[in-house]
mmCIF file with all atom_site columns, C-alpha atoms in Angstrom:
data_model
loop_
_atom_site.group_PDB
_atom_site.id
_atom_site.type_symbol
_atom_site.label_atom_id
_atom_site.label_alt_id
_atom_site.label_comp_id
_atom_site.label_asym_id
_atom_site.label_entity_id
_atom_site.label_seq_id
_atom_site.pdbx_PDB_ins_code
_atom_site.Cartn_x
_atom_site.Cartn_y
_atom_site.Cartn_z
_atom_site.occupancy
_atom_site.B_iso_or_equiv
_atom_site.pdbx_formal_charge
_atom_site.auth_seq_id
_atom_site.auth_comp_id
_atom_site.auth_asym_id
_atom_site.auth_atom_id
_atom_site.pdbx_PDB_model_num
ATOM 1   C CA . UNK A 1 1   ? -113.969 72.282 -89.416  1.00 44.00 ? 1   UNK A CA 1
ATOM 2   C CA . UNK A 1 2   ? -116.144 70.502 -91.710  1.00 49.00 ? 2   UNK A CA 1
ATOM 3   C CA . UNK A 1 3   ? -117.869 67.226 -91.095  1.00 47.00 ? 3   UNK A CA 1
ATOM 4   C CA . UNK A 1 4   ? -119.754 64.915 -93.742  1.00 46.00 ? 4   UNK A CA 1
ATOM 5   C CA . UNK A 1 5   ? -122.655 62.755 -93.020  1.00 48.00 ? 5   UNK A CA 1
ATOM 6   C CA . UNK A 1 6   ? -122.243 59.967 -95.320  1.00 46.00 ? 6   UNK A CA 1
ATOM 7   C CA . UNK A 1 7   ? -124.986 57.654 -95.456  1.00 49.00 ? 7   UNK A CA 1
ATOM 8   C CA . UNK A 1 8   ? -127.290 59.381 -93.372  1.00 46.00 ? 8   UNK A CA 1
ATOM 9   C CA . UNK A 1 9   ? -130.897 60.513 -94.435  1.00 45.00 ? 9   UNK A CA 1
ATOM 10  C CA . UNK A 1 10  ? -131.684 64.147 -94.713  1.00 47.00 ? 10  UNK A CA 1
ATOM 11  C CA . UNK A 1 11  ? -134.954 66.004 -95.772  1.00 42.00 ? 11  UNK A CA 1
ATOM 12  C CA . UNK A 1 12  ? -134.749 68.536 -98.262  1.00 42.00 ? 12  UNK A CA 1
ATOM 13  C CA . UNK A 1 13  ? -137.487 70.533 -99.905  1.00 39.00 ? 13  UNK A CA 1
ATOM 14  C CA . UNK A 1 14  ? -137.197 71.502 -103.585 1.00 40.00 ? 14  UNK A CA 1
ATOM 15  C CA . UNK A 1 15  ? -139.464 73.651 -105.822 1.00 40.00 ? 15  UNK A CA 1
ATOM 16  C CA . UNK A 1 16  ? -142.185 71.919 -107.934 1.00 40.00 ? 16  UNK A CA 1
ATOM 17  C CA . UNK A 1 17  ? -141.147 73.001 -111.388 1.00 43.00 ? 17  UNK A CA 1
ATOM 18  C CA . UNK A 1 18  ? -138.685 71.828 -113.934 1.00 48.00 ? 18  UNK A CA 1
ATOM 19  C CA . UNK A 1 19  ? -135.956 74.239 -115.306 1.00 46.00 ? 19  UNK A CA 1
ATOM 20  C CA . UNK A 1 20  ? -135.873 72.395 -118.738 1.00 54.00 ? 20  UNK A CA 1
ATOM 21  C CA . UNK A 1 21  ? -139.423 73.247 -119.635 1.00 53.00 ? 21  UNK A CA 1
ATOM 22  C CA . UNK A 1 22  ? -139.700 69.622 -120.708 1.00 54.00 ? 22  UNK A CA 1
ATOM 23  C CA . UNK A 1 23  ? -142.818 69.238 -118.595 1.00 55.00 ? 23  UNK A CA 1
ATOM 24  C CA . UNK A 1 24  ? -140.953 66.989 -116.180 1.00 56.00 ? 24  UNK A CA 1
ATOM 25  C CA . UNK A 1 25  ? -142.957 66.617 -112.698 1.00 52.00 ? 25  UNK A CA 1
ATOM 26  C CA . UNK A 1 26  ? -140.704 67.592 -109.836 1.00 48.00 ? 26  UNK A CA 1
ATOM 27  C CA . UNK A 1 27  ? -141.764 66.232 -106.357 1.00 42.00 ? 27  UNK A CA 1
ATOM 28  C CA . UNK A 1 28  ? -141.650 68.740 -103.193 1.00 37.00 ? 28  UNK A CA 1
ATOM 29  C CA . UNK A 1 29  ? -139.894 66.465 -100.715 1.00 33.00 ? 29  UNK A CA 1
ATOM 30  C CA . UNK A 1 30  ? -137.396 63.595 -100.943 1.00 37.00 ? 30  UNK A CA 1
ATOM 31  C CA . UNK A 1 31  ? -135.328 61.859 -98.902  1.00 40.00 ? 31  UNK A CA 1
ATOM 32  C CA . UNK A 1 32  ? -131.337 61.868 -99.325  1.00 38.00 ? 32  UNK A CA 1
ATOM 33  C CA . UNK A 1 33  ? -130.012 58.378 -99.342  1.00 42.00 ? 33  UNK A CA 1
ATOM 34  C CA . UNK A 1 34  ? -126.367 59.267 -99.538  1.00 49.00 ? 34  UNK A CA 1
ATOM 35  C CA . UNK A 1 35  ? -124.866 62.810 -99.276  1.00 50.00 ? 35  UNK A CA 1
ATOM 36  C CA . UNK A 1 36  ? -122.265 62.006 -101.665 1.00 47.00 ? 36  UNK A CA 1
ATOM 37  C CA . UNK A 1 37  ? -124.889 62.266 -104.256 1.00 51.00 ? 37  UNK A CA 1
ATOM 38  C CA . UNK A 1 38  ? -126.165 65.723 -103.016 1.00 55.00 ? 38  UNK A CA 1
ATOM 39  C CA . UNK A 1 39  ? -123.755 67.608 -105.571 1.00 53.00 ? 39  UNK A CA 1
ATOM 40  C CA . UNK A 1 40  ? -125.201 65.418 -108.351 1.00 54.00 ? 40  UNK A CA 1
ATOM 41  C CA . UNK A 1 41  ? -128.756 66.071 -106.999 1.00 57.00 ? 41  UNK A CA 1
ATOM 42  C CA . UNK A 1 42  ? -128.358 69.944 -106.996 1.00 64.00 ? 42  UNK A CA 1
ATOM 43  C CA . UNK A 1 43  ? -127.487 69.720 -110.623 1.00 79.00 ? 43  UNK A CA 1
ATOM 44  C CA . UNK A 1 44  ? -129.740 67.376 -112.507 1.00 84.00 ? 44  UNK A CA 1
ATOM 45  C CA . UNK A 1 45  ? -133.056 68.798 -113.559 1.00 87.00 ? 45  UNK A CA 1
ATOM 46  C CA . UNK A 1 46  ? -134.204 66.774 -116.592 1.00 91.00 ? 46  UNK A CA 1
ATOM 47  C CA . UNK A 1 47  ? -133.503 62.954 -117.405 1.00 94.00 ? 47  UNK A CA 1
ATOM 48  C CA . UNK A 1 48  ? -135.121 61.543 -120.510 1.00 96.00 ? 48  UNK A CA 1
ATOM 49  C CA . UNK A 1 49  ? -134.784 58.212 -122.431 1.00 97.00 ? 49  UNK A CA 1
ATOM 50  C CA . UNK A 1 50  ? -134.871 58.347 -125.904 1.00 97.00 ? 50  UNK A CA 1
ATOM 51  C CA . UNK A 1 51  ? -136.143 55.480 -127.922 1.00 96.00 ? 51  UNK A CA 1
ATOM 52  C CA . UNK A 1 52  ? -138.244 53.338 -130.484 1.00 93.00 ? 52  UNK A CA 1
ATOM 53  C CA . UNK A 1 53  ? -140.833 51.868 -127.713 1.00 93.00 ? 53  UNK A CA 1
ATOM 54  C CA . UNK A 1 54  ? -138.610 48.420 -128.224 1.00 95.00 ? 54  UNK A CA 1
ATOM 55  C CA . UNK A 1 55  ? -137.665 46.160 -125.230 1.00 96.00 ? 55  UNK A CA 1
ATOM 56  C CA . UNK A 1 56  ? -134.273 47.228 -124.593 1.00 96.00 ? 56  UNK A CA 1
ATOM 57  C CA . UNK A 1 57  ? -135.313 51.055 -124.540 1.00 96.00 ? 57  UNK A CA 1
ATOM 58  C CA . UNK A 1 58  ? -138.148 50.210 -122.040 1.00 96.00 ? 58  UNK A CA 1
ATOM 59  C CA . UNK A 1 59  ? -135.556 48.295 -119.936 1.00 97.00 ? 59  UNK A CA 1
ATOM 60  C CA . UNK A 1 60  ? -133.212 51.529 -120.002 1.00 97.00 ? 60  UNK A CA 1
ATOM 61  C CA . UNK A 1 61  ? -136.153 53.871 -119.020 1.00 97.00 ? 61  UNK A CA 1
ATOM 62  C CA . UNK A 1 62  ? -136.920 51.394 -115.932 1.00 97.00 ? 62  UNK A CA 1
ATOM 63  C CA . UNK A 1 63  ? -133.267 51.374 -114.922 1.00 97.00 ? 63  UNK A CA 1
ATOM 64  C CA . UNK A 1 64  ? -133.164 54.984 -115.367 1.00 96.00 ? 64  UNK A CA 1
ATOM 65  C CA . UNK A 1 65  ? -136.364 55.363 -113.137 1.00 96.00 ? 65  UNK A CA 1
ATOM 66  C CA . UNK A 1 66  ? -134.727 52.884 -110.376 1.00 96.00 ? 66  UNK A CA 1
ATOM 67  C CA . UNK A 1 67  ? -131.292 55.040 -110.626 1.00 94.00 ? 67  UNK A CA 1
ATOM 68  C CA . UNK A 1 68  ? -133.455 58.188 -110.063 1.00 93.00 ? 68  UNK A CA 1
ATOM 69  C CA . UNK A 1 69  ? -135.075 56.644 -107.145 1.00 93.00 ? 69  UNK A CA 1
ATOM 70  C CA . UNK A 1 70  ? -132.229 55.077 -105.474 1.00 92.00 ? 70  UNK A CA 1
ATOM 71  C CA . UNK A 1 71  ? -130.107 58.454 -105.326 1.00 89.00 ? 71  UNK A CA 1
ATOM 72  C CA . UNK A 1 72  ? -133.421 60.429 -104.702 1.00 88.00 ? 72  UNK A CA 1
ATOM 73  C CA . UNK A 1 73  ? -133.544 62.886 -107.382 1.00 86.00 ? 73  UNK A CA 1
ATOM 74  C CA . UNK A 1 74  ? -136.445 65.345 -107.618 1.00 87.00 ? 74  UNK A CA 1
ATOM 75  C CA . UNK A 1 75  ? -136.896 64.437 -111.328 1.00 90.00 ? 75  UNK A CA 1
ATOM 76  C CA . UNK A 1 76  ? -139.279 62.453 -113.343 1.00 91.00 ? 76  UNK A CA 1
ATOM 77  C CA . UNK A 1 77  ? -137.525 60.385 -116.211 1.00 95.00 ? 77  UNK A CA 1
ATOM 78  C CA . UNK A 1 78  ? -139.258 61.099 -119.397 1.00 96.00 ? 78  UNK A CA 1
ATOM 79  C CA . UNK A 1 79  ? -139.744 58.362 -122.018 1.00 97.00 ? 79  UNK A CA 1
ATOM 80  C CA . UNK A 1 80  ? -139.508 59.677 -125.674 1.00 96.00 ? 80  UNK A CA 1
ATOM 81  C CA . UNK A 1 81  ? -140.526 57.687 -128.392 1.00 95.00 ? 81  UNK A CA 1
ATOM 82  C CA . UNK A 1 82  ? -141.780 60.110 -131.001 1.00 95.00 ? 82  UNK A CA 1
ATOM 83  C CA . UNK A 1 83  ? -138.688 59.961 -133.479 1.00 93.00 ? 83  UNK A CA 1
ATOM 84  C CA . UNK A 1 84  ? -139.033 63.575 -134.695 1.00 94.00 ? 84  UNK A CA 1
ATOM 85  C CA . UNK A 1 85  ? -138.129 64.453 -131.243 1.00 94.00 ? 85  UNK A CA 1
ATOM 86  C CA . UNK A 1 86  ? -135.438 61.641 -130.971 1.00 94.00 ? 86  UNK A CA 1
ATOM 87  C CA . UNK A 1 87  ? -133.569 63.081 -134.078 1.00 93.00 ? 87  UNK A CA 1
ATOM 88  C CA . UNK A 1 88  ? -133.486 66.550 -132.544 1.00 94.00 ? 88  UNK A CA 1
ATOM 89  C CA . UNK A 1 89  ? -131.079 65.166 -130.549 1.00 95.00 ? 89  UNK A CA 1
ATOM 90  C CA . UNK A 1 90  ? -129.102 63.940 -133.075 1.00 94.00 ? 90  UNK A CA 1
ATOM 91  C CA . UNK A 1 91  ? -128.934 60.256 -131.835 1.00 93.00 ? 91  UNK A CA 1
ATOM 92  C CA . UNK A 1 92  ? -128.296 57.445 -134.371 1.00 91.00 ? 92  UNK A CA 1
ATOM 93  C CA . UNK A 1 93  ? -128.827 54.504 -132.089 1.00 94.00 ? 93  UNK A CA 1
ATOM 94  C CA . UNK A 1 94  ? -131.159 53.745 -128.996 1.00 95.00 ? 94  UNK A CA 1
ATOM 95  C CA . UNK A 1 95  ? -131.879 53.421 -126.316 1.00 97.00 ? 95  UNK A CA 1
ATOM 96  C CA . UNK A 1 96  ? -130.283 57.037 -125.587 1.00 97.00 ? 96  UNK A CA 1
ATOM 97  C CA . UNK A 1 97  ? -129.981 58.716 -122.026 1.00 97.00 ? 97  UNK A CA 1
ATOM 98  C CA . UNK A 1 98  ? -130.231 62.315 -121.778 1.00 96.00 ? 98  UNK A CA 1
ATOM 99  C CA . UNK A 1 99  ? -129.295 64.379 -118.628 1.00 93.00 ? 99  UNK A CA 1
ATOM 100 C CA . UNK A 1 100 ? -130.033 67.974 -118.733 1.00 91.00 ? 100 UNK A CA 1
ATOM 101 C CA . UNK A 1 101 ? -130.756 68.185 -122.356 1.00 91.00 ? 101 UNK A CA 1
ATOM 102 C CA . UNK A 1 102 ? -127.446 66.497 -123.009 1.00 93.00 ? 102 UNK A CA 1
ATOM 103 C CA . UNK A 1 103 ? -127.038 63.121 -124.708 1.00 95.00 ? 103 UNK A CA 1
ATOM 104 C CA . UNK A 1 104 ? -124.873 61.011 -122.062 1.00 95.00 ? 104 UNK A CA 1
ATOM 105 C CA . UNK A 1 105 ? -125.294 57.498 -123.468 1.00 95.00 ? 105 UNK A CA 1
ATOM 106 C CA . UNK A 1 106 ? -126.305 55.837 -126.829 1.00 95.00 ? 106 UNK A CA 1
ATOM 107 C CA . UNK A 1 107 ? -126.827 52.220 -128.219 1.00 95.00 ? 107 UNK A CA 1
ATOM 108 C CA . UNK A 1 108 ? -126.682 50.130 -124.776 1.00 95.00 ? 108 UNK A CA 1
ATOM 109 C CA . UNK A 1 109 ? -128.857 49.496 -121.974 1.00 97.00 ? 109 UNK A CA 1
ATOM 110 C CA . UNK A 1 110 ? -127.044 50.596 -118.916 1.00 96.00 ? 110 UNK A CA 1
ATOM 111 C CA . UNK A 1 111 ? -127.869 48.890 -115.171 1.00 97.00 ? 111 UNK A CA 1
ATOM 112 C CA . UNK A 1 112 ? -129.473 50.983 -112.433 1.00 96.00 ? 112 UNK A CA 1
ATOM 113 C CA . UNK A 1 113 ? -126.216 51.074 -110.700 1.00 95.00 ? 113 UNK A CA 1
ATOM 114 C CA . UNK A 1 114 ? -124.296 52.438 -113.996 1.00 96.00 ? 114 UNK A CA 1
ATOM 115 C CA . UNK A 1 115 ? -126.715 54.929 -114.581 1.00 95.00 ? 115 UNK A CA 1
ATOM 116 C CA . UNK A 1 116 ? -126.178 56.143 -110.752 1.00 93.00 ? 116 UNK A CA 1
ATOM 117 C CA . UNK A 1 117 ? -122.379 55.985 -111.413 1.00 92.00 ? 117 UNK A CA 1
ATOM 118 C CA . UNK A 1 118 ? -122.844 58.092 -114.474 1.00 90.00 ? 118 UNK A CA 1
ATOM 119 C CA . UNK A 1 119 ? -124.788 60.903 -112.960 1.00 88.00 ? 119 UNK A CA 1
ATOM 120 C CA . UNK A 1 120 ? -122.035 61.235 -110.180 1.00 87.00 ? 120 UNK A CA 1
ATOM 121 C CA . UNK A 1 121 ? -119.200 60.578 -112.595 1.00 82.00 ? 121 UNK A CA 1
ATOM 122 C CA . UNK A 1 122 ? -120.615 63.509 -114.918 1.00 74.00 ? 122 UNK A CA 1
ATOM 123 C CA . UNK A 1 123 ? -120.648 65.910 -111.954 1.00 69.00 ? 123 UNK A CA 1
ATOM 124 C CA . UNK A 1 124 ? -124.134 66.613 -112.504 1.00 59.00 ? 124 UNK A CA 1
#
């Protein structure tokens, strides 16, 4: 018999290294706010915001950080403004959201709740 603990808090421990080699910091202990996001949490290892340093890009960075915090992910959101690095992703409009080195959103500022839903919807 399988029981689900939706909405209950659990503690879990993760390794303190990032698998994407992007220099992301990973904390050792977090609290899971909602177990329905556990599948996403286990698969997200790198979150980046690509931008030009404008207000919209900075807002997307803040919203992504809030989404990561709300879900309880063990990753640091990286904010990349170096245009040579941005161009390596093939992005034509910013801000862009990159998850696990895959561009998942470009050209618009997503709210924190939209970023959370995107993480879950994409199956990360």
